[in-house]
Amino acid sequence: MTIPGKTIDFVIIGTAKAGTTSLASWLGSHPDVCMSSPKETMFFGSPRLFDQGLDYFHSHFFPHYNGEALIGDATPAYSDWDRHPGSPKRVFNVNRNAKIIYIVRHPFKKVESSWQMYVNLSPDLVRTGKHRLYCQKAREGFAAFVSDSSLFDDFVGVCSYQYQLTFWAEQFPSENIHVMFLEDLISHRDHELSCLSDFLDISVQPLFDADLKAENTLNQRRKPRWFMPYLRKLRFQKLLPKSVKMRADRSGFFSVSQSSLLKPIWPDEVLVRFAEAVQADIQQFLKAHGKNEDFYSFQQAQV
């Protein structure tokens, strides 16, 4: 199945752990936008998938298409040039007028959020040896995670936002690239959504009306308290109505949010080394996109 007259209209290229899931959900709620399902297709990052052609792309990721004006793909891996160097050219070859959305956040917080994610992933469920290493190191603690030399180099690469965006700017003109900052989306939501809707040429009101909450956050993930396995053995929860059980699962008495458990503490030497590795790139990126060079403090991040 190929969608008549369609290729891809816009791509959210990342960065990972900077709100791409929430942004994709927000846009997916708009009546004029059809987002891919699942969110991350990897179609433009994988030669194997890309060689399947647009029939494969549309039939596998947009079977729910219902005549919307725009179709979009949100795959943060596209902004990792070192792993997926062909992504910009593949998007360009499919639609040279495609629009590119790049949302970022403070590099320290991006790394911390990545660690929190990998702690929750089983090494047996990930596809690559590199990601298994991420999971294994994450479970050893934050210090082990950020101190591993190969992982450290990966963090520097994906957090060098100017470097990553350069490869997309080689293919697409500046008017086709929209940069967003997660911090701005949090503090000035309406303004940021208005700018995004102007960029995509869609009405902003449905985005305002959606009133979606952030998705995929640690606050939404909860860990059962220590006594819950004993209650389960007693079949305590089976005695409760379903609605009560759902509320109980998320109550502070029966569970605790993982945001209160997974507190990253940077080793001083690693923090200094990481800041030195990314600071020049980040300051160049900030200046290029209308921010003061100190928009991101390179002391411990607070946002």
Tab-separated table of C-alpha atoms in Angstrom:
chain	number	residue	atom	x	y	z
A	1	MET	CA	0.000	0.000	0.000
A	2	THR	CA	1.330	3.396	-1.017
A	3	ILE	CA	-0.550	6.474	0.157
A	4	PRO	CA	-1.437	8.376	-3.046
A	5	GLY	CA	0.490	11.611	-3.393
A	6	LYS	CA	2.415	11.015	-0.164
A	7	THR	CA	5.977	10.237	0.789
A	8	ILE	CA	6.844	11.748	4.187
A	9	ASP	CA	5.933	15.318	5.165
A	10	PHE	CA	7.961	15.807	8.332
A	11	VAL	CA	10.369	13.945	10.567
A	12	ILE	CA	11.076	14.443	14.261
A	13	ILE	CA	14.747	13.482	14.298
A	14	GLY	CA	15.369	13.726	18.040
A	15	THR	CA	17.159	14.118	20.208
A	16	ALA	CA	16.342	11.085	22.361
A	17	LYS	CA	15.088	11.762	25.901
A	18	ALA	CA	14.106	15.333	25.012
A	19	GLY	CA	10.351	14.992	24.718
A	20	THR	CA	10.011	13.367	21.292
A	21	THR	CA	7.361	10.920	22.557
A	22	SER	CA	5.205	13.701	23.956
A	23	LEU	CA	5.725	15.817	20.842
A	24	ALA	CA	4.724	12.928	18.571
A	25	SER	CA	1.608	12.283	20.677
A	26	TRP	CA	0.705	15.956	20.598
A	27	LEU	CA	0.982	16.112	16.830
A	28	GLY	CA	-0.725	12.747	16.441
A	29	SER	CA	-3.792	14.160	18.191
A	30	HIS	CA	-4.150	16.822	15.484
A	31	PRO	CA	-6.869	16.045	12.897
A	32	ASP	CA	-4.576	17.067	10.026
A	33	VAL	CA	-1.627	14.904	11.113
A	34	CYS	CA	-1.065	11.165	10.900
A	35	MET	CA	1.910	9.996	12.954
A	36	SER	CA	3.551	6.655	12.313
A	37	SER	CA	2.656	3.651	14.446
A	38	PRO	CA	4.800	2.659	16.180
A	39	LYS	CA	6.329	6.053	16.833
A	40	GLU	CA	9.905	5.097	15.860
A	41	THR	CA	10.013	3.521	12.421
A	42	MET	CA	13.812	3.565	11.842
A	43	PHE	CA	12.909	3.451	8.135
A	44	PHE	CA	15.318	6.216	7.130
A	45	GLY	CA	18.052	5.048	9.496
A	46	SER	CA	18.214	1.457	8.294
A	47	PRO	CA	19.408	0.551	4.779
A	48	ARG	CA	17.586	-2.766	5.104
A	49	LEU	CA	14.241	-1.115	5.867
A	50	PHE	CA	14.710	1.735	3.407
A	51	ASP	CA	15.392	-0.693	0.573
A	52	GLN	CA	11.892	-2.142	1.130
A	53	GLY	CA	10.517	1.046	-0.449
A	54	LEU	CA	7.587	3.363	0.226
A	55	ASP	CA	5.012	0.583	-0.121
A	56	TYR	CA	6.590	-1.064	2.909
A	57	PHE	CA	6.906	2.255	4.775
A	58	HIS	CA	3.288	3.238	4.288
A	59	SER	CA	1.731	-0.198	4.783
A	60	HIS	CA	3.699	-1.050	7.922
A	61	PHE	CA	3.680	2.306	9.700
A	62	PHE	CA	0.610	4.147	8.385
A	63	PRO	CA	-2.171	1.562	7.958
A	64	HIS	CA	-4.367	3.907	10.029
A	65	TYR	CA	-3.968	6.794	7.541
A	66	ASN	CA	-7.327	8.434	6.900
A	67	GLY	CA	-6.664	11.272	4.486
A	68	GLU	CA	-4.749	13.573	6.853
A	69	ALA	CA	-2.842	16.427	5.244
A	70	LEU	CA	0.493	15.452	6.789
A	71	ILE	CA	2.230	12.224	7.739
A	72	GLY	CA	5.119	12.235	10.191
A	73	ASP	CA	7.818	9.928	11.546
A	74	ALA	CA	9.432	10.450	14.981
A	75	THR	CA	12.679	8.491	15.310
A	76	PRO	CA	15.312	10.045	17.624
A	77	ALA	CA	18.021	7.743	16.264
A	78	TYR	CA	18.006	9.810	13.058
A	79	SER	CA	19.995	12.499	14.905
A	80	ASP	CA	22.769	10.040	15.768
A	81	TRP	CA	24.950	10.516	12.694
A	82	ASP	CA	27.713	8.171	13.855
A	83	ARG	CA	25.311	5.218	13.970
A	84	HIS	CA	22.929	6.167	11.172
A	85	PRO	CA	24.869	8.356	8.751
A	86	GLY	CA	22.533	7.858	5.795
A	87	SER	CA	19.374	9.211	7.440
A	88	PRO	CA	19.430	12.821	6.102
A	89	LYS	CA	20.149	11.766	2.536
A	90	ARG	CA	17.451	9.087	2.554
A	91	VAL	CA	14.801	11.537	3.761
A	92	PHE	CA	15.948	14.042	1.138
A	93	ASN	CA	15.812	11.430	-1.620
A	94	VAL	CA	12.201	10.627	-0.705
A	95	ASN	CA	11.055	14.228	-0.238
A	96	ARG	CA	13.451	17.131	-0.674
A	97	ASN	CA	10.744	19.423	0.755
A	98	ALA	CA	10.324	17.434	3.972
A	99	LYS	CA	10.354	19.397	7.219
A	100	ILE	CA	12.740	18.475	10.007
A	101	ILE	CA	12.011	18.958	13.721
A	102	TYR	CA	14.902	18.755	16.191
A	103	ILE	CA	14.044	19.072	19.887
A	104	VAL	CA	16.880	19.137	22.425
A	105	ARG	CA	17.440	19.492	26.163
A	106	HIS	CA	20.341	20.177	28.498
A	107	PRO	CA	23.038	17.574	27.711
A	108	PHE	CA	23.477	16.619	31.376
A	109	LYS	CA	19.777	15.916	31.756
A	110	LYS	CA	19.682	13.978	28.489
A	111	VAL	CA	22.410	11.612	29.729
A	112	GLU	CA	20.729	11.251	33.118
A	113	SER	CA	17.399	10.410	31.490
A	114	SER	CA	19.103	7.844	29.232
A	115	TRP	CA	20.542	6.110	32.276
A	116	GLN	CA	17.133	6.025	33.941
A	117	MET	CA	15.682	4.470	30.800
A	118	TYR	CA	18.344	1.775	30.449
A	119	VAL	CA	18.044	0.791	34.101
A	120	ASN	CA	14.500	-0.308	33.268
A	121	LEU	CA	15.412	-2.270	30.131
A	122	SER	CA	16.394	-5.916	30.230
A	123	PRO	CA	19.663	-6.624	28.334
A	124	ASP	CA	17.950	-9.700	26.870
A	125	LEU	CA	15.300	-7.581	25.148
A	126	VAL	CA	17.538	-5.162	23.232
A	127	ARG	CA	18.734	-5.830	19.716
A	128	THR	CA	22.381	-4.769	19.642
A	129	GLY	CA	25.504	-5.492	21.648
A	130	LYS	CA	25.967	-1.783	22.244
A	131	HIS	CA	22.533	-1.443	23.821
A	132	ARG	CA	23.143	-4.545	25.942
A	133	LEU	CA	26.265	-2.820	27.228
A	134	TYR	CA	24.187	0.276	27.993
A	135	CYS	CA	21.747	-1.843	30.013
A	136	GLN	CA	24.466	-3.707	31.868
A	137	LYS	CA	26.373	-0.556	32.797
A	138	ALA	CA	23.174	1.243	33.775
A	139	ARG	CA	22.387	-1.468	36.305
A	140	GLU	CA	25.830	-1.050	37.845
A	141	GLY	CA	24.889	2.523	38.731
A	142	PHE	CA	25.075	5.965	37.195
A	143	ALA	CA	28.810	6.376	37.859
A	144	ALA	CA	29.609	3.167	35.964
A	145	PHE	CA	27.270	4.185	33.162
A	146	VAL	CA	28.873	7.578	32.482
A	147	SER	CA	32.442	6.460	33.197
A	148	ASP	CA	32.590	3.676	30.608
A	149	SER	CA	34.867	5.002	27.848
A	150	SER	CA	32.835	3.818	24.855
A	151	LEU	CA	29.539	4.986	26.339
A	152	PHE	CA	31.104	8.319	27.263
A	153	ASP	CA	32.131	8.878	23.643
A	154	ASP	CA	28.590	8.027	22.523
A	155	PHE	CA	27.148	10.596	24.934
A	156	VAL	CA	29.489	13.278	23.650
A	157	GLY	CA	28.464	12.513	20.067
A	158	VAL	CA	24.685	12.601	20.521
A	159	CYS	CA	24.892	15.659	22.810
A	160	SER	CA	26.921	17.636	20.266
A	161	TYR	CA	23.800	19.177	18.805
A	162	GLN	CA	25.488	21.509	16.333
A	163	TYR	CA	27.546	18.633	14.971
A	164	GLN	CA	24.481	16.421	14.562
A	165	LEU	CA	22.341	19.085	12.908
A	166	THR	CA	25.084	19.953	10.420
A	167	PHE	CA	24.419	16.784	8.454
A	168	TRP	CA	20.742	17.647	8.085
A	169	ALA	CA	21.571	21.233	7.157
A	170	GLU	CA	23.711	19.893	4.315
A	171	GLN	CA	20.575	18.399	2.763
A	172	PHE	CA	17.788	20.778	3.775
A	173	PRO	CA	17.563	24.593	3.772
A	174	SER	CA	17.230	26.386	7.105
A	175	GLU	CA	13.555	27.169	6.489
A	176	ASN	CA	12.867	23.418	6.476
A	177	ILE	CA	14.508	22.846	9.880
A	178	HIS	CA	12.757	23.737	13.133
A	179	VAL	CA	14.758	23.600	16.373
A	180	MET	CA	12.965	23.339	19.712
A	181	PHE	CA	14.184	23.319	23.302
A	182	LEU	CA	12.397	21.095	25.800
A	183	GLU	CA	12.917	23.734	28.458
A	184	ASP	CA	10.986	26.251	26.336
A	185	LEU	CA	8.208	23.764	25.629
A	186	ILE	CA	7.785	23.237	29.368
A	187	SER	CA	7.868	26.912	30.347
A	188	HIS	CA	6.227	28.528	27.280
A	189	ARG	CA	4.018	25.786	25.895
A	190	ASP	CA	1.541	27.917	23.932
A	191	HIS	CA	4.215	29.967	22.230
A	192	GLU	CA	6.227	26.888	21.270
A	193	LEU	CA	3.173	25.104	19.898
A	194	SER	CA	2.224	28.189	17.899
A	195	CYS	CA	5.686	28.281	16.325
A	196	LEU	CA	5.510	24.566	15.582
A	197	SER	CA	2.071	24.846	13.973
A	198	ASP	CA	3.289	27.752	11.822
A	199	PHE	CA	6.261	25.665	10.739
A	200	LEU	CA	4.035	22.748	9.723
A	201	ASP	CA	1.277	25.024	8.385
A	202	ILE	CA	-1.454	23.508	10.536
A	203	SER	CA	-3.967	25.088	12.914
A	204	VAL	CA	-2.634	25.472	16.448
A	205	GLN	CA	-5.989	25.249	18.225
A	206	PRO	CA	-6.233	21.424	18.170
A	207	LEU	CA	-2.804	21.308	19.834
A	208	PHE	CA	-4.009	23.663	22.563
A	209	ASP	CA	-7.205	21.648	22.981
A	210	ALA	CA	-5.384	18.329	23.284
A	211	ASP	CA	-3.901	19.316	26.664
A	212	LEU	CA	-1.713	16.231	26.657
A	213	LYS	CA	0.523	15.462	29.602
A	214	ALA	CA	4.150	14.507	29.139
A	215	GLU	CA	4.539	10.839	28.282
A	216	ASN	CA	7.226	8.289	29.041
A	217	THR	CA	8.412	9.997	32.235
A	218	LEU	CA	9.814	8.437	35.392
A	219	ASN	CA	6.927	9.876	37.388
A	220	GLN	CA	4.602	7.689	35.329
A	221	ARG	CA	6.676	4.569	36.020
A	222	ARG	CA	6.264	3.165	39.486
A	223	LYS	CA	7.947	0.427	41.468
A	224	PRO	CA	5.836	-1.711	43.844
A	225	ARG	CA	6.738	-1.356	47.505
A	226	TRP	CA	8.580	-4.203	49.209
A	227	PHE	CA	5.457	-5.824	50.684
A	228	MET	CA	3.502	-6.089	47.433
A	229	PRO	CA	4.791	-9.579	46.456
A	230	TYR	CA	3.435	-10.870	49.771
A	231	LEU	CA	0.038	-9.272	49.145
A	232	ARG	CA	-0.039	-10.816	45.683
A	233	LYS	CA	0.571	-14.244	47.159
A	234	LEU	CA	-2.422	-13.650	49.375
A	235	ARG	CA	-4.419	-12.698	46.239
A	236	PHE	CA	-5.280	-9.434	47.963
A	237	GLN	CA	-5.657	-7.458	44.746
A	238	LYS	CA	-8.046	-9.973	43.208
A	239	LEU	CA	-10.542	-9.010	45.872
A	240	LEU	CA	-10.618	-5.424	44.675
A	241	PRO	CA	-12.779	-4.003	41.857
A	242	LYS	CA	-10.751	-3.192	38.740
A	243	SER	CA	-11.134	0.599	39.150
A	244	VAL	CA	-9.929	0.422	42.754
A	245	LYS	CA	-7.048	-1.867	41.781
A	246	MET	CA	-5.829	0.615	39.146
A	247	ARG	CA	-5.860	3.468	41.656
A	248	ALA	CA	-4.125	1.303	44.235
A	249	ASP	CA	-1.341	0.364	41.798
A	250	ARG	CA	-0.458	4.049	41.405
A	251	SER	CA	-1.017	5.142	44.983
A	252	GLY	CA	1.850	6.249	47.168
A	253	PHE	CA	0.993	3.542	49.683
A	254	PHE	CA	1.421	0.596	47.324
A	255	SER	CA	4.093	1.953	44.933
A	256	VAL	CA	6.695	4.663	44.555
A	257	SER	CA	7.613	6.642	41.449
A	258	GLN	CA	10.943	5.738	39.931
A	259	SER	CA	11.856	9.420	39.780
A	260	SER	CA	12.356	9.266	43.536
A	261	LEU	CA	14.545	6.160	43.289
A	262	LEU	CA	16.848	6.784	40.325
A	263	LYS	CA	18.899	9.795	41.371
A	264	PRO	CA	21.979	10.288	39.176
A	265	ILE	CA	25.107	11.622	40.859
A	266	TRP	CA	27.930	12.576	38.511
A	267	PRO	CA	31.488	11.719	39.491
A	268	ASP	CA	33.194	15.130	39.596
A	269	GLU	CA	35.938	14.202	37.143
A	270	VAL	CA	33.478	12.740	34.613
A	271	LEU	CA	31.193	15.776	34.871
A	272	VAL	CA	34.073	18.160	34.161
A	273	ARG	CA	35.357	16.029	31.278
A	274	PHE	CA	31.908	15.741	29.700
A	275	ALA	CA	31.226	19.474	30.018
A	276	GLU	CA	34.568	20.272	28.393
A	277	ALA	CA	33.831	17.839	25.547
A	278	VAL	CA	30.427	19.293	24.576
A	279	GLN	CA	30.483	22.902	25.739
A	280	ALA	CA	31.964	24.534	22.622
A	281	ASP	CA	29.546	22.693	20.333
A	282	ILE	CA	26.548	23.487	22.525
A	283	GLN	CA	27.404	27.177	22.782
A	284	GLN	CA	27.722	27.356	19.000
A	285	PHE	CA	24.357	25.616	18.668
A	286	LEU	CA	22.693	27.960	21.164
A	287	LYS	CA	24.032	31.044	19.419
A	288	ALA	CA	22.879	29.751	16.029
A	289	HIS	CA	19.340	29.332	17.352
A	290	GLY	CA	18.853	32.589	19.197
A	291	LYS	CA	19.884	31.602	22.699
A	292	ASN	CA	22.445	33.129	25.027
A	293	GLU	CA	25.539	30.986	25.389
A	294	ASP	CA	24.710	30.508	29.067
A	295	PHE	CA	21.189	29.192	28.369
A	296	TYR	CA	22.593	25.828	29.449
A	297	SER	CA	24.728	26.112	32.553
A	298	PHE	CA	27.605	23.674	32.617
A	299	GLN	CA	27.491	23.327	36.351
A	300	GLN	CA	25.049	20.625	37.483
A	301	ALA	CA	21.872	21.010	35.400
A	302	GLN	CA	18.714	22.078	37.204
A	303	VAL	CA	15.925	21.617	34.592
